Coordinates of C-alpha atoms in Angstrom, one line a residue:
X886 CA 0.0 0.0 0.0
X887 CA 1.1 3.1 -1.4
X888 CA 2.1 6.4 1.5
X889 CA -1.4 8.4 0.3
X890 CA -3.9 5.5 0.1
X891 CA -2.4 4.7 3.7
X892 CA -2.8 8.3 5.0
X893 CA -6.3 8.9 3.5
X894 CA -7.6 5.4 5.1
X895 CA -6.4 6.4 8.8
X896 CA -8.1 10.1 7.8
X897 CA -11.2 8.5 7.0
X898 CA -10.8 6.0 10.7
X899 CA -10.1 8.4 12.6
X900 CA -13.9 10.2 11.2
X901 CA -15.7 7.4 12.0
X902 CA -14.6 7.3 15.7
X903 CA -17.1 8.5 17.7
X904 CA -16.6 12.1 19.5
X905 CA -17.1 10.8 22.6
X906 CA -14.7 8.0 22.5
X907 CA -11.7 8.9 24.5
X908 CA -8.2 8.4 22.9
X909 CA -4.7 7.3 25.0
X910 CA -3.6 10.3 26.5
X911 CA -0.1 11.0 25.3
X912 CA 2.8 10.9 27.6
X913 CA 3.1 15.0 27.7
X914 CA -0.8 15.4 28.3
X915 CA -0.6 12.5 31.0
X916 CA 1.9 14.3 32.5
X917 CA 0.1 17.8 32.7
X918 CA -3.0 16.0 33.6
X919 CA -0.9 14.9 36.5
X920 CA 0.6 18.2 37.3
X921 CA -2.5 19.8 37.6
X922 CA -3.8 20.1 41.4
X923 CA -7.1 18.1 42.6
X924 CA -7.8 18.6 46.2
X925 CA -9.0 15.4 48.4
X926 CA -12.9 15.4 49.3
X927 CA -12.2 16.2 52.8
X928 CA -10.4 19.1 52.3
X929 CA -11.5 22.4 54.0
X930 CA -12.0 25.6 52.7
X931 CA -12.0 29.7 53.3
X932 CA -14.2 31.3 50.6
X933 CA -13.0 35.7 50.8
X934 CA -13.8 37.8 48.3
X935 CA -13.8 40.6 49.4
X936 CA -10.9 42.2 51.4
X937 CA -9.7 44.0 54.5
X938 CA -7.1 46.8 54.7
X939 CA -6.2 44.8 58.3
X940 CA -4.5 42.6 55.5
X941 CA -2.8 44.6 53.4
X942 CA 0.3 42.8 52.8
X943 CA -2.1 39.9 50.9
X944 CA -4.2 42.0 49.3
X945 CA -6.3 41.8 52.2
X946 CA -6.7 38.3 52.8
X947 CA -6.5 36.9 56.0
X948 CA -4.1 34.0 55.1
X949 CA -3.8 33.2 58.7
X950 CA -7.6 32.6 59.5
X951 CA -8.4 29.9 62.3
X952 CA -12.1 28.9 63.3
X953 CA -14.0 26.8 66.3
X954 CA -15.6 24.5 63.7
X955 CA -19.5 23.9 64.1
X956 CA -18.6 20.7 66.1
X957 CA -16.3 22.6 68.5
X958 CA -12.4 21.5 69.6
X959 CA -9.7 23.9 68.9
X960 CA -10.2 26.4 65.7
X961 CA -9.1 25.2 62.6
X962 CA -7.5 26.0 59.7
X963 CA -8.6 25.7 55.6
X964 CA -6.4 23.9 53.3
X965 CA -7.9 25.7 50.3
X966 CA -8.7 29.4 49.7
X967 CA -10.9 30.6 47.3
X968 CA -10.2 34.4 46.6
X969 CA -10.8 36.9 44.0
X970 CA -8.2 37.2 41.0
X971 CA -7.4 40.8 41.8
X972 CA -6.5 41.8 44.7
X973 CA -9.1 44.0 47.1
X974 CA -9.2 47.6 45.8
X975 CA -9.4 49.8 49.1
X976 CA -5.9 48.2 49.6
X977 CA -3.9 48.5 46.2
X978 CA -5.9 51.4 45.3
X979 CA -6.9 50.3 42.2
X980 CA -8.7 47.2 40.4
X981 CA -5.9 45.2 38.3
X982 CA -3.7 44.6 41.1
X983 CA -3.3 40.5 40.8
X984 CA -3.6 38.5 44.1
X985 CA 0.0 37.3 43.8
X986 CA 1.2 38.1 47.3
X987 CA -2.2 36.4 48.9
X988 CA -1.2 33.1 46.5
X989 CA 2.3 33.2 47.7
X990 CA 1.3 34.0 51.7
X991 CA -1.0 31.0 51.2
X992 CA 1.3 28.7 49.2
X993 CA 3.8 29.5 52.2
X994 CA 1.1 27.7 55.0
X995 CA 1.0 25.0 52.8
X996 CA -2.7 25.6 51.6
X997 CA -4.0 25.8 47.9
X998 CA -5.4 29.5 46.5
X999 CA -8.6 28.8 43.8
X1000 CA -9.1 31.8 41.5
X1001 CA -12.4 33.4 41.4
X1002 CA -13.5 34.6 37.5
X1003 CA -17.5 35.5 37.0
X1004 CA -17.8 34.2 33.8
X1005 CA -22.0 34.1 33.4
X1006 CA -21.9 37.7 34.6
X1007 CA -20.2 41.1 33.5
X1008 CA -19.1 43.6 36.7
X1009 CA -18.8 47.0 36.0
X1010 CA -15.6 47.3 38.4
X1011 CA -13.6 44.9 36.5
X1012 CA -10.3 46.3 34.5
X1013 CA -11.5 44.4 31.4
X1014 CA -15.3 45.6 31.5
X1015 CA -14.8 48.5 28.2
X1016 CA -14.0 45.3 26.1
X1017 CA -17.3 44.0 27.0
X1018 CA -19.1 47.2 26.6
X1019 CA -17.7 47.5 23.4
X1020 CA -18.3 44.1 21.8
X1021 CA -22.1 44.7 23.9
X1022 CA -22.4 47.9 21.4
X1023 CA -20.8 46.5 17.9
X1024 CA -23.1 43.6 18.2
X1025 CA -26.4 45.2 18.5
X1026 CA -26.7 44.6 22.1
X1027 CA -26.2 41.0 22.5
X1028 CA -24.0 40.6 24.9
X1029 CA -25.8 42.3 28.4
X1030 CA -28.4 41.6 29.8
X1031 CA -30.5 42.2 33.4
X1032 CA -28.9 43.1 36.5
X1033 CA -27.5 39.9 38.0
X1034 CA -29.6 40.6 41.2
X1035 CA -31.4 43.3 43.5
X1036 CA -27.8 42.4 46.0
X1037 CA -25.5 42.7 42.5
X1038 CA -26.6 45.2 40.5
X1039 CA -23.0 46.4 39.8
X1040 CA -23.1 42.8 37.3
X1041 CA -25.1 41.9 34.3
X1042 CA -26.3 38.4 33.1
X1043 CA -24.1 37.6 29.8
X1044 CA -25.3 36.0 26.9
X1045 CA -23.5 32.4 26.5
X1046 CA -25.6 32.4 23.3
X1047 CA -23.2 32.3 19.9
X1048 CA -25.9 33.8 17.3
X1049 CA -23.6 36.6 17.4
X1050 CA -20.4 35.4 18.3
X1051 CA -21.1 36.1 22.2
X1052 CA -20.1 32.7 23.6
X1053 CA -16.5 32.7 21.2
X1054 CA -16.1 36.1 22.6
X1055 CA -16.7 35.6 26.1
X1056 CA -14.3 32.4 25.9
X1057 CA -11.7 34.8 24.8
X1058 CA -12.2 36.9 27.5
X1059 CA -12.1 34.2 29.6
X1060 CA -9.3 32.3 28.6
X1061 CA -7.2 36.0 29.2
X1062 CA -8.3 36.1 32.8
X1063 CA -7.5 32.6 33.0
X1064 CA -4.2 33.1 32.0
X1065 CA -3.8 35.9 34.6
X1066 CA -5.0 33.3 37.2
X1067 CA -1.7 31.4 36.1
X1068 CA 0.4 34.3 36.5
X1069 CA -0.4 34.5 39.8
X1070 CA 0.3 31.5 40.6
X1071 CA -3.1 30.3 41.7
X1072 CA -3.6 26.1 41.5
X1073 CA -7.3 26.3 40.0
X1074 CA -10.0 28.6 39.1
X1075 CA -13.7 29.2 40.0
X1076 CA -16.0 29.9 37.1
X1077 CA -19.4 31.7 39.0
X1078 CA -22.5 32.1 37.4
X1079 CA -22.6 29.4 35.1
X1080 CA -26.6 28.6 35.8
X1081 CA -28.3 31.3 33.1
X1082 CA -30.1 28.1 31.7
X1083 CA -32.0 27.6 35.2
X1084 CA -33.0 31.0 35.8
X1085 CA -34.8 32.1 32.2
X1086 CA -35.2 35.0 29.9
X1087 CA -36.8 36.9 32.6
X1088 CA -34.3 36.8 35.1
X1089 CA -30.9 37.1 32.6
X1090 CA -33.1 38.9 29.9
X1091 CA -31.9 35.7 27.6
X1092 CA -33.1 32.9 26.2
X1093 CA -30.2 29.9 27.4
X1094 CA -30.8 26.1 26.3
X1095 CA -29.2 23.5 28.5
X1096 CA -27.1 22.3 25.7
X1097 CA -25.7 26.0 25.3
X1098 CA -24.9 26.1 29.1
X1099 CA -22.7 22.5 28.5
X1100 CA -21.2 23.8 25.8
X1101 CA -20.3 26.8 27.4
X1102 CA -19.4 25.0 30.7
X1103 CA -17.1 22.6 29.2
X1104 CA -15.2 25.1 26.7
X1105 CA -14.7 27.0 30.7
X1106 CA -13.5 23.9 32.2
X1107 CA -10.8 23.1 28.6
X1108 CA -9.7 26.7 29.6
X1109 CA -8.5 26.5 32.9
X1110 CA -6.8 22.4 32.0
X1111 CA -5.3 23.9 29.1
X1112 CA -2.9 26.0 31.3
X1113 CA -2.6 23.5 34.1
X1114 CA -5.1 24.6 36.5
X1115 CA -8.3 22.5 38.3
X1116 CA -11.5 24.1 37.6
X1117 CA -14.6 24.2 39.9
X1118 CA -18.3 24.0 38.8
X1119 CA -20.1 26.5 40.5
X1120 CA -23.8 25.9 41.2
X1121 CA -25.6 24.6 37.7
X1122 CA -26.7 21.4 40.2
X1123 CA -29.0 20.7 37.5
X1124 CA -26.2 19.7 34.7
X1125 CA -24.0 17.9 37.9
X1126 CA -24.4 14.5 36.7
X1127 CA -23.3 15.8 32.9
X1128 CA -20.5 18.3 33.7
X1129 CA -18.7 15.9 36.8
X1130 CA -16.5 14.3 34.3
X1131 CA -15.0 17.9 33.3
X1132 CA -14.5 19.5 36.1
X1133 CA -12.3 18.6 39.5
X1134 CA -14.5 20.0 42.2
X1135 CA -18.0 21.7 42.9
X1136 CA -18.5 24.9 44.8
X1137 CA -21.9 25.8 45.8
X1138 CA -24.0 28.0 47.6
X1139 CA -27.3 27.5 49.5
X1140 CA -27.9 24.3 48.4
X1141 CA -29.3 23.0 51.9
X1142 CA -31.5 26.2 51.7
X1143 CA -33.0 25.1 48.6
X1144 CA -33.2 21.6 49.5
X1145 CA -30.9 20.2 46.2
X1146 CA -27.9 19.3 48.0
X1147 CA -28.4 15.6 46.6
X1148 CA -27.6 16.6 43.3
X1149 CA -23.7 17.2 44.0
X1150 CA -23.8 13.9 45.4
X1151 CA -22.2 12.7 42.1
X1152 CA -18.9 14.7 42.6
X1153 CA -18.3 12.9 46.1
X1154 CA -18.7 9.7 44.4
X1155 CA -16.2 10.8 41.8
X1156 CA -13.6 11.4 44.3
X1157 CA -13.9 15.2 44.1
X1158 CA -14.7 17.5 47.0
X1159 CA -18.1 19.9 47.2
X1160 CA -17.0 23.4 49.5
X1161 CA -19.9 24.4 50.3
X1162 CA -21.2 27.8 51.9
X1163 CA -24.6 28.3 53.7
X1164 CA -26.0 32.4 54.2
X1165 CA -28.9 32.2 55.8
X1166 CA -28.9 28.7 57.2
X1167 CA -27.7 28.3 60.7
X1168 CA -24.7 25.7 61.2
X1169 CA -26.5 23.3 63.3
X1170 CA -29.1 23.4 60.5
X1171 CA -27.0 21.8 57.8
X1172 CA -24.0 20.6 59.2
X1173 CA -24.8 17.3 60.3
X1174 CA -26.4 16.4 57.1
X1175 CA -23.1 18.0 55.2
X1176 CA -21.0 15.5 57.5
X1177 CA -22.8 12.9 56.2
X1178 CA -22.7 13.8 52.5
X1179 CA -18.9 14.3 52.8
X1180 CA -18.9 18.0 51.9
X1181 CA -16.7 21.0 53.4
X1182 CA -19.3 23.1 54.5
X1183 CA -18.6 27.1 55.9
X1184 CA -21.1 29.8 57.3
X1185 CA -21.1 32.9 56.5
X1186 CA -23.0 36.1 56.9
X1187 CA -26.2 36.6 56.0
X1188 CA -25.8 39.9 54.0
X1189 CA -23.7 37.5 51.6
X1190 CA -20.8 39.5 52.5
X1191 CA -17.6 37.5 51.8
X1192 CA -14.4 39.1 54.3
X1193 CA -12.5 36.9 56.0
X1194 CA -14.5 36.6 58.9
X1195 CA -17.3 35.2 60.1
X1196 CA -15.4 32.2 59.7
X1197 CA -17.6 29.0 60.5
X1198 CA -16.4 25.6 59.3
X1199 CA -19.3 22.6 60.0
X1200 CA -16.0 20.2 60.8

């Protein structure tokens, strides 16, 4: 068999194999699979996004916090911290400052830093936000929609839709904030609002099928692998059982509130930890059932304020 007629029968096998079927990994990509950081599903958490001047050598994290869990004993400390990209602004005095020297302070106790990115919304306080505004503009207002809520207003729902190019766009966007998450050395990123499917035109302001929110989800989840980092699903409890196989972790909020805590049920099952935060739930509410459902579970205020403290751990 001649070299073409050889090269045109592997083209026209490798067609015909399904695009679900998953192919031998390398040895490179093996090896940057295995680089890439996946906490154990016992592992406990600090979610601050917001920060203190009290801190201002981290960018005003408390890299240092230490709680009386729920169950009582001696406080305790988390082993992963999920914190904003940027550091706070009433400390660097501006809003592109990167969180380096919280990553590094937290690297330094031996704990694990998760970068926070909203992806499903657009904040007007963000360094980037023109860009958005722009495209928003150029493409016949596509891209912004309602107020994210009556608590964020500052944020609009974005269209994931890709009539207009929206969802190619915000992956761009995305994959540049991503990279800025490796630059400061974080170990995994947090995607938020990654639900607009769930919540309907008259909430967002846009139409969203589930199959765009996958598509969207898992393009997210390529991002932050692609450069080495894990990646959390946030919320989207719906789309669990679909999306566990692309992402390393789950973080949620309220879900003991709203009574759909069984629907992360699939990531402990998988091997990969749920952190978990409660707002308006007391701790002895939900912390016995979070025990039992393996998940790292933290209370915090009920104003959804995110500073370092109130710092309440279930465990």
């Amino acid at each position: 068999m001649n070299l073409p007629t050889l090269l045109t029968r592997l083209a026209v096998a490798t067609a015909l194999i399904p695009a679900s079927t998953t192919l031998l990994a390398t040895p490179a990509q093996a090896a940057e699979s295995a680089a890439i950081w996946r906490p154990p599903v016992n592992s406990r958490w600090q979610y601050q996004l917001q920060g203190s001047k009290t801190y201002a050598a981290t960018g005003g994290v408390n890299v240092d916090i230490c709680g009386v869990p729920q169950s009582g004993g001696a406080c305790v400390r988390p082993t992963v911290f999920d914190i904003d990209l940027y550091a706070a602004e009433e400390v660097a005095g501006d809003n592109k400052t990167l969180n380096t020297a919280a990553v590094k302070a937290i690297h330094a106790r031996g704990a694990k830093a998760i970068c926070y990115i909203d992806a499903g919304s657009i904040e007007d306080f963000r360094p980037d936000y023109q860009q958005f505004v722009d495209f928003h503009k150029k493409s016949g207002n596509s891209l912004l929609g309602k107020p994210f809520s009556a608590e964020f207003p500052n944020e609009r729902w974005a269209n994931i839709n890709n009539d207009k190019g929206q969802r190619d766009f915000l992956l761009k966007m995305m994959a540049a904030r991503v990279d800025k998450c490796v630059q400061a050395g974080f170990d995994g990123v947090e995607f938020d609002v990654v639900n607009a499917h769930e919540e309907g035109k008259p909430v967002t302001g846009w139409t969203v099928s589930p199959a765009a929110q996958l598509a969207y989800n898992r393009a997210l989840a390529g991002l932050a692998h692609d450069r080495g980092l894990s990646v959390a699903l946030k919320n989207d409890l719906s789309q669990a059982e679909e999306l566990v196989s692309s992402f390393d972790y789950a973080v949620n909020e309220e879900c003991f509130q709203f009574d759909e805590c069984s629907e992360l049920s699939v990531f402990v099952k998988a091997g990969k930890p749920v952190f978990h935060v409660e707002y308006e739930t007391a701790p002895a509410s939900f912390c016995a059932e979070s025990k039992t459902l393996k998940f790292n579970s933290l209370k915090k205020p009920e104003d959804y304020s995110l500073f370092d403290k109130p710092y309440k751990p279930c465990r």
